[in-house]
PDB file of C-alpha atoms in Angstrom:
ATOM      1  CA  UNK A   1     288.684 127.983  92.595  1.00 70.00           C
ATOM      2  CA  UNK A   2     291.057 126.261  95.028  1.00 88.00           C
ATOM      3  CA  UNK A   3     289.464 123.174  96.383  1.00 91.00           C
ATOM      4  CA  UNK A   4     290.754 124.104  99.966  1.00 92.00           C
ATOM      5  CA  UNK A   5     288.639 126.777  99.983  1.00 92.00           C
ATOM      6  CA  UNK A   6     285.606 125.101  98.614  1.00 92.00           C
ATOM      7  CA  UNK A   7     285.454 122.226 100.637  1.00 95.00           C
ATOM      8  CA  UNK A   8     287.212 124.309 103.738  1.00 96.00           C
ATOM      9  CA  UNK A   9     286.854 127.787 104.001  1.00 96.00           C
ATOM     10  CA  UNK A  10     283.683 128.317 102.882  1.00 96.00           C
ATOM     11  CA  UNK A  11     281.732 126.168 104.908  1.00 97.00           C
ATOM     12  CA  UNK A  12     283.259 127.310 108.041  1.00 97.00           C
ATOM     13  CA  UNK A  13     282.918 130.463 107.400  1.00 97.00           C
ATOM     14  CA  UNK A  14     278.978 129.952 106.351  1.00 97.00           C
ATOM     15  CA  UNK A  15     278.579 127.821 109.878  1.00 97.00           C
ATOM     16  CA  UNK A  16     279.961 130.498 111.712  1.00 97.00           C
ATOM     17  CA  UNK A  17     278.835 133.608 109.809  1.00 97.00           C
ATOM     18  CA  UNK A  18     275.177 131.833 109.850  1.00 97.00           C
ATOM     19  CA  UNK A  19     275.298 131.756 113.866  1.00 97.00           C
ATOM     20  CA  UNK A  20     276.005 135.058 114.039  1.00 97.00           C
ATOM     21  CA  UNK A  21     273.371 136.447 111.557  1.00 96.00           C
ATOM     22  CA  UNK A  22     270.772 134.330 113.436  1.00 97.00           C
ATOM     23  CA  UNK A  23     271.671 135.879 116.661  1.00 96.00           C
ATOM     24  CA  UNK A  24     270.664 139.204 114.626  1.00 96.00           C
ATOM     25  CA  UNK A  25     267.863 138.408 112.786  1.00 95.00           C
ATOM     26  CA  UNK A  26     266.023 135.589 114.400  1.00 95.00           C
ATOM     27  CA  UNK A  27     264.811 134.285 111.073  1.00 96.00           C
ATOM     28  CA  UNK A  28     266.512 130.712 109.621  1.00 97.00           C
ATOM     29  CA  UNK A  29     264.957 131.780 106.086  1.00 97.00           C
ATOM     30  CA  UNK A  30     266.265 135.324 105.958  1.00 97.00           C
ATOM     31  CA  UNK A  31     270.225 133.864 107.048  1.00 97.00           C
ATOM     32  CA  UNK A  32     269.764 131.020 104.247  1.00 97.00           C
ATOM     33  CA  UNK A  33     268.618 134.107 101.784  1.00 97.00           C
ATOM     34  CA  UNK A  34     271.518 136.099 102.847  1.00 97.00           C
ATOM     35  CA  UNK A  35     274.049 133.670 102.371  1.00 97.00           C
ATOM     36  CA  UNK A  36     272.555 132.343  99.078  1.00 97.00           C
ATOM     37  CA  UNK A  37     272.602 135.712  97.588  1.00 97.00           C
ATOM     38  CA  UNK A  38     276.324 136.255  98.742  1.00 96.00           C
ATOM     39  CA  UNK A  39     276.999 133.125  97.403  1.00 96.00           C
ATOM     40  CA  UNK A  40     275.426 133.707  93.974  1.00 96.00           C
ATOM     41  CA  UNK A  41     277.576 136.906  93.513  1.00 95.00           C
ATOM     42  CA  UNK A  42     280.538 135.364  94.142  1.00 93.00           C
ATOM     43  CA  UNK A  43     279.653 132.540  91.513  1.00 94.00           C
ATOM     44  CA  UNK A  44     278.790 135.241  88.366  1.00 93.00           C
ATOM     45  CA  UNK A  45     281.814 137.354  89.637  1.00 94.00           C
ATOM     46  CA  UNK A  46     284.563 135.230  90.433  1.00 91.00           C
ATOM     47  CA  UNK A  47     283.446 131.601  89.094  1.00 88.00           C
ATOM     48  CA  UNK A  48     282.027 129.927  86.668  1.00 87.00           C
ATOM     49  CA  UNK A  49     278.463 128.918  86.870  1.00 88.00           C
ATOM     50  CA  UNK A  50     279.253 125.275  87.967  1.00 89.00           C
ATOM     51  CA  UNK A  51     279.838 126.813  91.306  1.00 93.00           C
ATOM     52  CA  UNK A  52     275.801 127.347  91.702  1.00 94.00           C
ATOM     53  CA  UNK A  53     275.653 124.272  92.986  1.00 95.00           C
ATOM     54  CA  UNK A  54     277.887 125.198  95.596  1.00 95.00           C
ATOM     55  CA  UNK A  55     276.323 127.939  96.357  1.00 96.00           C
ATOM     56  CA  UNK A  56     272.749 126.423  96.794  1.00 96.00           C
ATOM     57  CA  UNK A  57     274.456 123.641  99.212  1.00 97.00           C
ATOM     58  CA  UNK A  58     276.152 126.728 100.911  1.00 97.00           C
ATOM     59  CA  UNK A  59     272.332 128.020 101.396  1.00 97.00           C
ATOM     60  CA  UNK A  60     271.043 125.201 103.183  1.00 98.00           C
ATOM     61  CA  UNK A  61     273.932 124.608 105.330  1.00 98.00           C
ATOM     62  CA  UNK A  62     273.280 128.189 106.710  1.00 98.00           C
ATOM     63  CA  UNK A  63     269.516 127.777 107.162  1.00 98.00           C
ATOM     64  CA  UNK A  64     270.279 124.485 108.480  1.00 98.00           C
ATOM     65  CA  UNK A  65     273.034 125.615 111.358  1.00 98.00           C
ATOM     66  CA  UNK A  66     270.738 128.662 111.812  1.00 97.00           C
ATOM     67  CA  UNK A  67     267.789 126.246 112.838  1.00 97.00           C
ATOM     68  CA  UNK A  68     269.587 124.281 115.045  1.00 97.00           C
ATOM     69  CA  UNK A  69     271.273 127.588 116.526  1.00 97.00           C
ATOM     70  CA  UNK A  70     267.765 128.507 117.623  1.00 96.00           C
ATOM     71  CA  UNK A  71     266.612 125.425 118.872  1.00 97.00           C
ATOM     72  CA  UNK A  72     269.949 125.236 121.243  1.00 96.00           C
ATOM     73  CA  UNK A  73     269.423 128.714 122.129  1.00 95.00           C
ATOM     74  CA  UNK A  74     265.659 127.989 122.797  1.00 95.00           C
ATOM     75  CA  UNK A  75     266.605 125.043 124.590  1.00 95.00           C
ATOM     76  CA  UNK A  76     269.105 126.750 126.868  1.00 94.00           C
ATOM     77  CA  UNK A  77     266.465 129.291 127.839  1.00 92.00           C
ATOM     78  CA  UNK A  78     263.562 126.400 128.619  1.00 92.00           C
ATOM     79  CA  UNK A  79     266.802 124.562 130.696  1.00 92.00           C
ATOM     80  CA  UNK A  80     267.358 127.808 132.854  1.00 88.00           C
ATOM     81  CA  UNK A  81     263.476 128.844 133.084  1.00 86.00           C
ATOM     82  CA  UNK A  82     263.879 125.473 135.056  1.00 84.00           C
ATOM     83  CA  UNK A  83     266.130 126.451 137.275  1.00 74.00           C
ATOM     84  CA  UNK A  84     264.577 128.462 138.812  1.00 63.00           C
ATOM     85  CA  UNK A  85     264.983 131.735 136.399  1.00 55.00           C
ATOM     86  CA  UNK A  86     261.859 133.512 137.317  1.00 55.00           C
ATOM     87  CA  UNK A  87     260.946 135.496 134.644  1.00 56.00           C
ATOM     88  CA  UNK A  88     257.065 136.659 134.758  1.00 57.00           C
ATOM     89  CA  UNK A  89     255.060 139.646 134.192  1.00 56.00           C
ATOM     90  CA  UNK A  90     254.083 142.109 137.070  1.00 58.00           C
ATOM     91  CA  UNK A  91     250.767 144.295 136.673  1.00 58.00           C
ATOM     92  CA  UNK A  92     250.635 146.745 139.116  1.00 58.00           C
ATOM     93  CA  UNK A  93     247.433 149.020 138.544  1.00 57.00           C
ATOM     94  CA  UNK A  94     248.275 152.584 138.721  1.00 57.00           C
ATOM     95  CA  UNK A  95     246.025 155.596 138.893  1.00 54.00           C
ATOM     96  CA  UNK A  96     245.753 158.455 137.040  1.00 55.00           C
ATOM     97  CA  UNK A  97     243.350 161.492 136.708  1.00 53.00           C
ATOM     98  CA  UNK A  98     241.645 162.755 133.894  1.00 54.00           C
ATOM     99  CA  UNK A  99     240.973 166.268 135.182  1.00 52.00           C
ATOM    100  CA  UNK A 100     243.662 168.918 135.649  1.00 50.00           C
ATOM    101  CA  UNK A 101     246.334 167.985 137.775  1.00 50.00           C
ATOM    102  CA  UNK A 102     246.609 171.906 139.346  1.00 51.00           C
ATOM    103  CA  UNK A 103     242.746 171.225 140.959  1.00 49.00           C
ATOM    104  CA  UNK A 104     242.807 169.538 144.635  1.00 51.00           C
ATOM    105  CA  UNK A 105     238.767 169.178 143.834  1.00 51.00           C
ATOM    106  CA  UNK A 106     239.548 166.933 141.345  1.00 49.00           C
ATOM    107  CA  UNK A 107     241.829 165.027 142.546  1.00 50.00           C
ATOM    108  CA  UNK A 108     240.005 164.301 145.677  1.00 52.00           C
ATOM    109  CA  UNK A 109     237.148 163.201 143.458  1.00 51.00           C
ATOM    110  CA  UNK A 110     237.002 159.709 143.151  1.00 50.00           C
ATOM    111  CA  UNK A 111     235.218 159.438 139.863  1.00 53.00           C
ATOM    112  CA  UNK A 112     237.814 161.548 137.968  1.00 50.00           C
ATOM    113  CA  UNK A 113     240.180 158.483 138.732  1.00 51.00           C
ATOM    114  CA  UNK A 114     241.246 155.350 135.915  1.00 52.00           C
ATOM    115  CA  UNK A 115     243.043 152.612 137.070  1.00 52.00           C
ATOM    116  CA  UNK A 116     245.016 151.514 134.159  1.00 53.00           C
ATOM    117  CA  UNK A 117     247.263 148.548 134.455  1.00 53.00           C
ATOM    118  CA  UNK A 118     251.344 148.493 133.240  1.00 54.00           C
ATOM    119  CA  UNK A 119     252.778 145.604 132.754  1.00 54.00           C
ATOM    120  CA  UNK A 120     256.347 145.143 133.480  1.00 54.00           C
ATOM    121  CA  UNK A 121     258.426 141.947 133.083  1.00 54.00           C
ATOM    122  CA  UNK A 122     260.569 141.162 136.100  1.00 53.00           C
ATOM    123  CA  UNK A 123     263.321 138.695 134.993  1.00 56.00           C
ATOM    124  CA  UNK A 124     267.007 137.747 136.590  1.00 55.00           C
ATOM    125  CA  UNK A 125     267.525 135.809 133.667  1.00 55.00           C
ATOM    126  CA  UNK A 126     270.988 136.353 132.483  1.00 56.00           C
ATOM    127  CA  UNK A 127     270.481 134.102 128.896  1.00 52.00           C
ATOM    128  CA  UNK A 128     271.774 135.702 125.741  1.00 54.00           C
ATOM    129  CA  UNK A 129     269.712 133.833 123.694  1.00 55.00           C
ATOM    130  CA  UNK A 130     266.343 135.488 124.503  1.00 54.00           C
ATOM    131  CA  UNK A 131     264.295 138.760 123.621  1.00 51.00           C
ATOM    132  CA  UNK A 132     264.281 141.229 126.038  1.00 48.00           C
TER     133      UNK A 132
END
């Protein structure tokens, strides 16, 4: 293989392909797994098996840039949580009624009547890193 594209291409490609794939799958392991399995197709199809090694480094140069892309991203949301982001969760108890909603009896009936509690996250956060 061209050494441009060894030394060049392909780790570019792996940094940036990684950041994206950890954006999708929020797990470091399951990018370097991706990438290593790419990698060890194109080494029994296209190359000799000298470019294993490659492939391996390849692997942990995506899990590594798809650690560090979570701890920016996790950074970036602890930075704006800071500033006054205020994300938090609302429970507002609701009631409903266990009898038959067509009966005024039972819905004047107090005991008929479960306050259950939803929970609702109110957040103005505009952060593309985090889980919504």
């Amino acid at each position: 293989m061209n050494t441009l594209l060894i030394f060049f291409a392909f780790p570019v490609a792996t940094v940036i392909l990684a950041i994206v794939l950890q954006k999708v799958l929020r797990n470091p392991l399951l990018v370097a797994a991706t990438f290593f399995a790419i990698f060890l197709v194109i080494t029994f199809a296209f190359a000799d098996s000298s470019f294993l090694v490659y492939a391996i480094l390849y692997a942990i140069l995506a899990y590594v840039t798809a650690v560090l892309s979570a701890w920016i991203c996790r950074l970036l949301r602890m930075l704006e949580n800071q500033n006054g982001c205020n994300c938090r969760i609302i429970e507002r108890p609701i009631m409903m009624n266990n009898a038959s909603p067509c009966n005024s009896v039972n819905l004047a009936n107090e005991t008929n009547l479960v306050s259950t509690p939803i929970r609702r996250t109110n957040c103005n956060c505009n952060c593309n890193c985090g889980r919504r």
